[in-house]
Amino acid sequence: ETGVTQSPTHLIKTRGQQVTLRCSSQSGHNTVSWYQQALGQGPQFIFQYYREEENGRGNFPPRFSGLQFPNYSSELNVNALELDDSALYLCASSSRTKPGELFFGEGSRLTVL
Amino acid sequence: AQTVTQSQPEMSVQEAETVTLSCTYDTSESDYYLFWYKQPPSRQMILVIRQEAYKQQNATENRFSVNFQKAAKSFSLKISDSQLGDAAMYFCAYRSYSGGSNYKLTFGKGTLLTVNP
């Protein structure tokens, strides 16, 4: 069984740039969600994708957007990067059979300078 | 909106001893799920234990057990026979029972557990 994988693991961007983070979900999982974890904080829900549609969104501005592909992999895009976007971005996949049991990747550490 | 509060930023325990991590939450819903997740230094978050609010029996998973007090909105995690590998950040999380495919979790700020040899 393949777990959740994320890429890149680390990246550095400058303010105003755009970034794309990628996630491959666990085998058999059709739902992917993204979380932002600032240093010393718990993860904050960004949004969720189910069958290629966004079906839940947290309190994040529209410059945070995403995609889910037919193979259930996903992308998180952030435009016009701000310093406060520096964080660990976690992707998690899940299935309907076990509600709330998220399987997380190791995350992408984004630093915005 | 639901909130999750972990009042202990840090805890420490001696190897082989027992430790309890606290979590309280606020919700107006009657049906929901509660979770404890563990985030070791390698960063990958893993599920420790899960509790459905409609179940009166406290969940247990080997050395991990919870004390779920629905009326008090309290959900503590007890780790028995602590091991060095238990050292990690522990997050309490809440999920609504309703919402179909909406798997949004609301996390607390976490408790950093240190296990001393």
PDB file of C-alpha atoms in Angstrom:
ATOM      1  CA  GLU A   1       0.000   0.000   0.000  1.00  0.00           C
ATOM      2  CA  THR A   2       1.518   3.316  -1.087  1.00  0.00           C
ATOM      3  CA  GLY A   3       1.356   6.125   1.462  1.00  0.00           C
ATOM      4  CA  VAL A   4       0.855   9.828   0.925  1.00  0.00           C
ATOM      5  CA  THR A   5       3.808  11.484  -0.763  1.00  0.00           C
ATOM      6  CA  GLN A   6       4.448  15.185  -1.148  1.00  0.00           C
ATOM      7  CA  SER A   7       6.874  17.219  -3.193  1.00  0.00           C
ATOM      8  CA  PRO A   8       8.977  19.229  -2.859  1.00  0.00           C
ATOM      9  CA  THR A   9       9.989  18.677   0.760  1.00  0.00           C
ATOM     10  CA  HIS A  10      11.566  22.107   1.138  1.00  0.00           C
ATOM     11  CA  LEU A  11      11.457  25.239  -0.939  1.00  0.00           C
ATOM     12  CA  ILE A  12      12.299  28.907  -0.643  1.00  0.00           C
ATOM     13  CA  LYS A  13      10.409  31.632  -2.460  1.00  0.00           C
ATOM     14  CA  THR A  14      10.343  35.401  -2.363  1.00  0.00           C
ATOM     15  CA  ARG A  15       7.379  37.582  -1.597  1.00  0.00           C
ATOM     16  CA  GLY A  16       5.037  37.979  -4.561  1.00  0.00           C
ATOM     17  CA  GLN A  17       6.040  34.741  -6.244  1.00  0.00           C
ATOM     18  CA  GLN A  18       3.811  31.759  -6.898  1.00  0.00           C
ATOM     19  CA  VAL A  19       4.259  28.186  -5.683  1.00  0.00           C
ATOM     20  CA  THR A  20       2.807  24.784  -6.549  1.00  0.00           C
ATOM     21  CA  LEU A  21       2.919  21.897  -4.103  1.00  0.00           C
ATOM     22  CA  ARG A  22       2.072  18.345  -5.112  1.00  0.00           C
ATOM     23  CA  CYS A  23       0.569  15.381  -3.365  1.00  0.00           C
ATOM     24  CA  SER A  24      -0.072  11.759  -4.243  1.00  0.00           C
ATOM     25  CA  SER A  25      -2.802  10.232  -2.154  1.00  0.00           C
ATOM     26  CA  GLN A  26      -2.743   6.847  -0.498  1.00  0.00           C
ATOM     27  CA  SER A  27      -3.879   3.991  -2.667  1.00  0.00           C
ATOM     28  CA  GLY A  28      -7.666   3.655  -2.601  1.00  0.00           C
ATOM     29  CA  HIS A  29      -8.313   7.109  -1.137  1.00  0.00           C
ATOM     30  CA  ASN A  30     -10.450   9.484  -3.190  1.00  0.00           C
ATOM     31  CA  THR A  31     -10.436  12.505  -0.882  1.00  0.00           C
ATOM     32  CA  VAL A  32      -7.521  14.851  -0.412  1.00  0.00           C
ATOM     33  CA  SER A  33      -7.280  17.740   2.001  1.00  0.00           C
ATOM     34  CA  TRP A  34      -4.610  20.360   2.580  1.00  0.00           C
ATOM     35  CA  TYR A  35      -3.549  21.898   5.854  1.00  0.00           C
ATOM     36  CA  GLN A  36      -1.218  24.751   6.745  1.00  0.00           C
ATOM     37  CA  GLN A  37       0.861  24.310   9.880  1.00  0.00           C
ATOM     38  CA  ALA A  38       2.650  27.413  11.077  1.00  0.00           C
ATOM     39  CA  LEU A  39       5.573  26.964  13.439  1.00  0.00           C
ATOM     40  CA  GLY A  40       4.384  25.915  16.897  1.00  0.00           C
ATOM     41  CA  GLN A  41       0.748  25.689  15.838  1.00  0.00           C
ATOM     42  CA  GLY A  42      -1.737  22.974  14.973  1.00  0.00           C
ATOM     43  CA  PRO A  43      -2.658  22.384  11.336  1.00  0.00           C
ATOM     44  CA  GLN A  44      -5.262  24.708   9.837  1.00  0.00           C
ATOM     45  CA  PHE A  45      -7.652  23.382   7.199  1.00  0.00           C
ATOM     46  CA  ILE A  46      -7.218  25.006   3.784  1.00  0.00           C
ATOM     47  CA  PHE A  47      -9.535  22.974   1.570  1.00  0.00           C
ATOM     48  CA  GLN A  48     -10.615  19.515   0.532  1.00  0.00           C
ATOM     49  CA  TYR A  49     -11.120  17.818  -2.814  1.00  0.00           C
ATOM     50  CA  TYR A  50     -13.399  14.917  -3.581  1.00  0.00           C
ATOM     51  CA  ARG A  51     -13.738  13.511  -7.079  1.00  0.00           C
ATOM     52  CA  GLU A  52     -11.903  16.488  -8.557  1.00  0.00           C
ATOM     53  CA  GLU A  53     -14.223  19.045  -6.945  1.00  0.00           C
ATOM     54  CA  GLU A  54     -13.502  21.336  -4.027  1.00  0.00           C
ATOM     55  CA  ASN A  55     -16.101  20.456  -1.399  1.00  0.00           C
ATOM     56  CA  GLY A  56     -14.899  22.274   1.679  1.00  0.00           C
ATOM     57  CA  ARG A  57     -12.774  25.337   2.343  1.00  0.00           C
ATOM     58  CA  GLY A  58     -11.289  26.921   5.420  1.00  0.00           C
ATOM     59  CA  ASN A  59     -10.630  30.579   6.120  1.00  0.00           C
ATOM     60  CA  PHE A  60      -8.010  31.127   3.423  1.00  0.00           C
ATOM     61  CA  PRO A  61      -8.050  33.769   0.668  1.00  0.00           C
ATOM     62  CA  PRO A  62      -8.685  32.923  -2.996  1.00  0.00           C
ATOM     63  CA  ARG A  63      -4.983  33.102  -3.802  1.00  0.00           C
ATOM     64  CA  PHE A  64      -4.878  29.633  -2.263  1.00  0.00           C
ATOM     65  CA  SER A  65      -6.250  27.293  -4.899  1.00  0.00           C
ATOM     66  CA  GLY A  66      -6.043  23.640  -5.745  1.00  0.00           C
ATOM     67  CA  LEU A  67      -6.718  20.842  -8.122  1.00  0.00           C
ATOM     68  CA  GLN A  68      -7.437  17.164  -7.892  1.00  0.00           C
ATOM     69  CA  PHE A  69      -6.702  14.881 -10.813  1.00  0.00           C
ATOM     70  CA  PRO A  70      -8.498  11.713 -11.985  1.00  0.00           C
ATOM     71  CA  ASN A  71      -5.900   9.583 -10.191  1.00  0.00           C
ATOM     72  CA  TYR A  72      -6.790  11.501  -6.977  1.00  0.00           C
ATOM     73  CA  SER A  73      -3.426  13.236  -6.752  1.00  0.00           C
ATOM     74  CA  SER A  74      -3.632  16.918  -5.939  1.00  0.00           C
ATOM     75  CA  GLU A  75      -1.916  20.277  -6.190  1.00  0.00           C
ATOM     76  CA  LEU A  76      -1.955  23.295  -3.933  1.00  0.00           C
ATOM     77  CA  ASN A  77      -1.204  26.606  -5.598  1.00  0.00           C
ATOM     78  CA  VAL A  78      -0.473  29.812  -3.749  1.00  0.00           C
ATOM     79  CA  ASN A  79      -0.222  33.084  -5.659  1.00  0.00           C
ATOM     80  CA  ALA A  80       1.255  36.405  -4.553  1.00  0.00           C
ATOM     81  CA  LEU A  81       3.175  34.845  -1.701  1.00  0.00           C
ATOM     82  CA  GLU A  82       3.312  36.725   1.587  1.00  0.00           C
ATOM     83  CA  LEU A  83       5.782  36.320   4.439  1.00  0.00           C
ATOM     84  CA  ASP A  84       3.026  34.788   6.603  1.00  0.00           C
ATOM     85  CA  ASP A  85       2.626  31.974   4.096  1.00  0.00           C
ATOM     86  CA  SER A  86       5.836  30.474   5.470  1.00  0.00           C
ATOM     87  CA  ALA A  87       4.707  27.180   6.978  1.00  0.00           C
ATOM     88  CA  LEU A  88       4.614  23.422   6.651  1.00  0.00           C
ATOM     89  CA  TYR A  89       1.936  22.409   4.160  1.00  0.00           C
ATOM     90  CA  LEU A  90       0.435  19.035   4.846  1.00  0.00           C
ATOM     91  CA  CYS A  91      -1.526  16.913   2.441  1.00  0.00           C
ATOM     92  CA  ALA A  92      -3.812  14.213   3.788  1.00  0.00           C
ATOM     93  CA  SER A  93      -5.887  11.582   2.083  1.00  0.00           C
ATOM     94  CA  SER A  94      -8.869   9.691   3.396  1.00  0.00           C
ATOM     95  CA  SER A  95     -11.651   7.367   2.392  1.00  0.00           C
ATOM     96  CA  ARG A  96     -15.359   7.380   3.133  1.00  0.00           C
ATOM     97  CA  THR A  97     -15.127   4.128   5.046  1.00  0.00           C
ATOM     98  CA  LYS A  98     -13.179   5.699   7.928  1.00  0.00           C
ATOM     99  CA  PRO A  99     -14.385   9.281   8.456  1.00  0.00           C
ATOM    100  CA  GLY A 100     -11.802  11.627   9.884  1.00  0.00           C
ATOM    101  CA  GLU A 101      -8.955   9.167   9.732  1.00  0.00           C
ATOM    102  CA  LEU A 102      -6.499  11.164   7.728  1.00  0.00           C
ATOM    103  CA  PHE A 103      -3.282   9.766   6.341  1.00  0.00           C
ATOM    104  CA  PHE A 104      -0.735  12.533   6.149  1.00  0.00           C
ATOM    105  CA  GLY A 105       2.309  13.094   4.024  1.00  0.00           C
ATOM    106  CA  GLU A 106       5.514  14.454   5.501  1.00  0.00           C
ATOM    107  CA  GLY A 107       4.729  17.910   4.258  1.00  0.00           C
ATOM    108  CA  SER A 108       6.324  20.635   2.192  1.00  0.00           C
ATOM    109  CA  ARG A 109       8.222  23.264   4.158  1.00  0.00           C
ATOM    110  CA  LEU A 110       7.758  26.638   2.446  1.00  0.00           C
ATOM    111  CA  THR A 111       9.881  29.629   3.401  1.00  0.00           C
ATOM    112  CA  VAL A 112       8.938  33.011   1.976  1.00  0.00           C
ATOM    113  CA  LEU A 113      11.649  35.674   2.109  1.00  0.00           C
TER     114      LEU A 113
ATOM    115  CA  ALA B   1     -17.439  27.179  14.962  1.00  0.00           C
ATOM    116  CA  GLN B   2     -15.792  24.422  16.891  1.00  0.00           C
ATOM    117  CA  THR B   3     -12.655  25.057  18.898  1.00  0.00           C
ATOM    118  CA  VAL B   4     -10.143  22.662  20.429  1.00  0.00           C
ATOM    119  CA  THR B   5      -7.966  23.670  23.368  1.00  0.00           C
ATOM    120  CA  GLN B   6      -4.874  21.895  24.626  1.00  0.00           C
ATOM    121  CA  SER B   7      -3.802  23.677  27.785  1.00  0.00           C
ATOM    122  CA  GLN B   8      -0.467  21.894  28.207  1.00  0.00           C
ATOM    123  CA  PRO B   9       2.114  23.187  25.713  1.00  0.00           C
ATOM    124  CA  GLU B  10       4.694  20.721  27.062  1.00  0.00           C
ATOM    125  CA  MET B  11       4.685  17.584  29.189  1.00  0.00           C
ATOM    126  CA  SER B  12       7.385  15.190  30.261  1.00  0.00           C
ATOM    127  CA  VAL B  13       7.286  11.633  31.552  1.00  0.00           C
ATOM    128  CA  GLN B  14       9.771   9.044  32.697  1.00  0.00           C
ATOM    129  CA  GLU B  15      10.139   5.960  30.584  1.00  0.00           C
ATOM    130  CA  ALA B  16       7.702   3.220  31.697  1.00  0.00           C
ATOM    131  CA  GLU B  17       5.530   5.722  33.565  1.00  0.00           C
ATOM    132  CA  THR B  18       2.031   6.960  32.688  1.00  0.00           C
ATOM    133  CA  VAL B  19       1.155  10.404  31.388  1.00  0.00           C
ATOM    134  CA  THR B  20      -2.146  12.098  30.596  1.00  0.00           C
ATOM    135  CA  LEU B  21      -2.560  14.813  27.979  1.00  0.00           C
ATOM    136  CA  SER B  22      -5.564  17.118  28.270  1.00  0.00           C
ATOM    137  CA  CYS B  23      -7.938  18.373  25.608  1.00  0.00           C
ATOM    138  CA  THR B  24     -11.173  20.324  25.804  1.00  0.00           C
ATOM    139  CA  TYR B  25     -13.396  21.362  22.943  1.00  0.00           C
ATOM    140  CA  ASP B  26     -16.355  23.545  22.294  1.00  0.00           C
ATOM    141  CA  THR B  27     -19.229  22.546  20.053  1.00  0.00           C
ATOM    142  CA  SER B  28     -22.983  22.796  19.801  1.00  0.00           C
ATOM    143  CA  GLU B  29     -23.238  19.508  17.927  1.00  0.00           C
ATOM    144  CA  SER B  30     -24.289  16.264  19.532  1.00  0.00           C
ATOM    145  CA  ASP B  31     -22.617  13.887  17.117  1.00  0.00           C
ATOM    146  CA  TYR B  32     -18.954  14.179  16.247  1.00  0.00           C
ATOM    147  CA  TYR B  33     -15.603  12.424  16.231  1.00  0.00           C
ATOM    148  CA  LEU B  34     -12.551  13.138  18.335  1.00  0.00           C
ATOM    149  CA  PHE B  35      -9.010  12.115  17.556  1.00  0.00           C
ATOM    150  CA  TRP B  36      -5.513  12.172  18.920  1.00  0.00           C
ATOM    151  CA  TYR B  37      -2.780  12.517  16.317  1.00  0.00           C
ATOM    152  CA  LYS B  38       0.947  12.160  16.927  1.00  0.00           C
ATOM    153  CA  GLN B  39       3.575  14.138  15.015  1.00  0.00           C
ATOM    154  CA  PRO B  40       7.103  12.809  15.621  1.00  0.00           C
ATOM    155  CA  PRO B  41      10.136  14.901  14.731  1.00  0.00           C
ATOM    156  CA  SER B  42      10.089  13.397  11.218  1.00  0.00           C
ATOM    157  CA  ARG B  43       6.866  15.409  10.773  1.00  0.00           C
ATOM    158  CA  GLN B  44       4.518  12.762   9.402  1.00  0.00           C
ATOM    159  CA  MET B  45       1.362  12.944  11.457  1.00  0.00           C
ATOM    160  CA  ILE B  46      -0.202   9.612  12.389  1.00  0.00           C
ATOM    161  CA  LEU B  47      -3.494   8.696  14.022  1.00  0.00           C
ATOM    162  CA  VAL B  48      -3.200   7.430  17.594  1.00  0.00           C
ATOM    163  CA  ILE B  49      -6.798   6.897  18.606  1.00  0.00           C
ATOM    164  CA  ARG B  50     -10.348   7.808  17.617  1.00  0.00           C
ATOM    165  CA  GLN B  51     -13.582   8.254  19.579  1.00  0.00           C
ATOM    166  CA  GLU B  52     -17.134   8.551  18.319  1.00  0.00           C
ATOM    167  CA  ALA B  53     -19.203  10.860  20.522  1.00  0.00           C
ATOM    168  CA  TYR B  54     -22.216   8.522  20.476  1.00  0.00           C
ATOM    169  CA  LYS B  55     -20.173   5.741  22.079  1.00  0.00           C
ATOM    170  CA  GLN B  56     -20.065   5.822  25.860  1.00  0.00           C
ATOM    171  CA  GLN B  57     -17.172   3.391  26.062  1.00  0.00           C
ATOM    172  CA  ASN B  58     -13.745   4.986  26.047  1.00  0.00           C
ATOM    173  CA  ALA B  59     -11.530   3.984  23.140  1.00  0.00           C
ATOM    174  CA  THR B  60      -8.317   2.069  23.757  1.00  0.00           C
ATOM    175  CA  GLU B  61      -5.439   1.145  21.475  1.00  0.00           C
ATOM    176  CA  ASN B  62      -2.800  -0.927  23.237  1.00  0.00           C
ATOM    177  CA  ARG B  63      -0.988   1.477  25.618  1.00  0.00           C
ATOM    178  CA  PHE B  64      -3.149   4.423  24.570  1.00  0.00           C
ATOM    179  CA  SER B  65      -6.568   5.123  26.047  1.00  0.00           C
ATOM    180  CA  VAL B  66      -8.866   8.086  26.308  1.00  0.00           C
ATOM    181  CA  ASN B  67     -11.115   9.534  28.979  1.00  0.00           C
ATOM    182  CA  PHE B  68     -14.061  10.980  27.090  1.00  0.00           C
ATOM    183  CA  GLN B  69     -16.370  13.168  29.154  1.00  0.00           C
ATOM    184  CA  LYS B  70     -19.048  14.373  26.761  1.00  0.00           C
ATOM    185  CA  ALA B  71     -20.894  16.626  29.186  1.00  0.00           C
ATOM    186  CA  ALA B  72     -17.678  18.319  30.205  1.00  0.00           C
ATOM    187  CA  LYS B  73     -16.435  18.388  26.592  1.00  0.00           C
ATOM    188  CA  SER B  74     -13.195  16.838  27.680  1.00  0.00           C
ATOM    189  CA  PHE B  75     -11.094  14.286  25.823  1.00  0.00           C
ATOM    190  CA  SER B  76      -7.835  13.326  27.505  1.00  0.00           C
ATOM    191  CA  LEU B  77      -5.233  10.847  26.275  1.00  0.00           C
ATOM    192  CA  LYS B  78      -3.493   8.471  28.646  1.00  0.00           C
ATOM    193  CA  ILE B  79      -0.250   6.838  27.621  1.00  0.00           C
ATOM    194  CA  SER B  80       0.749   3.889  29.783  1.00  0.00           C
ATOM    195  CA  ASP B  81       4.217   2.364  30.017  1.00  0.00           C
ATOM    196  CA  SER B  82       5.697   5.316  28.123  1.00  0.00           C
ATOM    197  CA  GLN B  83       8.426   4.520  25.625  1.00  0.00           C
ATOM    198  CA  LEU B  84      11.132   6.685  24.100  1.00  0.00           C
ATOM    199  CA  GLY B  85       9.347   6.389  20.759  1.00  0.00           C
ATOM    200  CA  ASP B  86       6.293   8.108  22.225  1.00  0.00           C
ATOM    201  CA  ALA B  87       8.161  11.417  22.242  1.00  0.00           C
ATOM    202  CA  ALA B  88       6.343  13.674  19.801  1.00  0.00           C
ATOM    203  CA  MET B  89       3.895  16.521  19.430  1.00  0.00           C
ATOM    204  CA  TYR B  90       0.373  15.319  20.173  1.00  0.00           C
ATOM    205  CA  PHE B  91      -2.645  17.009  18.632  1.00  0.00           C
ATOM    206  CA  CYS B  92      -6.247  16.679  19.677  1.00  0.00           C
ATOM    207  CA  ALA B  93      -8.689  17.068  16.789  1.00  0.00           C
ATOM    208  CA  TYR B  94     -12.439  17.376  16.236  1.00  0.00           C
ATOM    209  CA  ARG B  95     -14.584  16.462  13.257  1.00  0.00           C
ATOM    210  CA  SER B  96     -18.290  16.981  12.749  1.00  0.00           C
ATOM    211  CA  TYR B  97     -20.318  13.824  12.258  1.00  0.00           C
ATOM    212  CA  SER B  98     -22.463  15.474   9.622  1.00  0.00           C
ATOM    213  CA  GLY B  99     -21.267  16.747   6.290  1.00  0.00           C
ATOM    214  CA  GLY B 100     -21.002  13.654   4.158  1.00  0.00           C
ATOM    215  CA  SER B 101     -17.614  13.804   2.563  1.00  0.00           C
ATOM    216  CA  ASN B 102     -16.484  16.832   4.562  1.00  0.00           C
ATOM    217  CA  TYR B 103     -13.522  15.528   6.498  1.00  0.00           C
ATOM    218  CA  LYS B 104     -12.343  18.849   7.903  1.00  0.00           C
ATOM    219  CA  LEU B 105     -10.495  18.395  11.181  1.00  0.00           C
ATOM    220  CA  THR B 106     -10.126  21.187  13.721  1.00  0.00           C
ATOM    221  CA  PHE B 107      -6.859  20.784  15.627  1.00  0.00           C
ATOM    222  CA  GLY B 108      -5.628  22.086  18.937  1.00  0.00           C
ATOM    223  CA  LYS B 109      -2.229  23.745  19.222  1.00  0.00           C
ATOM    224  CA  GLY B 110      -0.582  20.575  20.403  1.00  0.00           C
ATOM    225  CA  THR B 111       1.294  19.233  23.430  1.00  0.00           C
ATOM    226  CA  LEU B 112       4.972  18.426  23.115  1.00  0.00           C
ATOM    227  CA  LEU B 113       5.692  15.214  25.011  1.00  0.00           C
ATOM    228  CA  THR B 114       9.216  14.435  26.158  1.00  0.00           C
ATOM    229  CA  VAL B 115      10.068  10.942  27.412  1.00  0.00           C
ATOM    230  CA  ASN B 116      13.039  10.791  29.756  1.00  0.00           C
ATOM    231  CA  PRO B 117      15.102   7.595  29.953  1.00  0.00           C
TER     232      PRO B 117
END
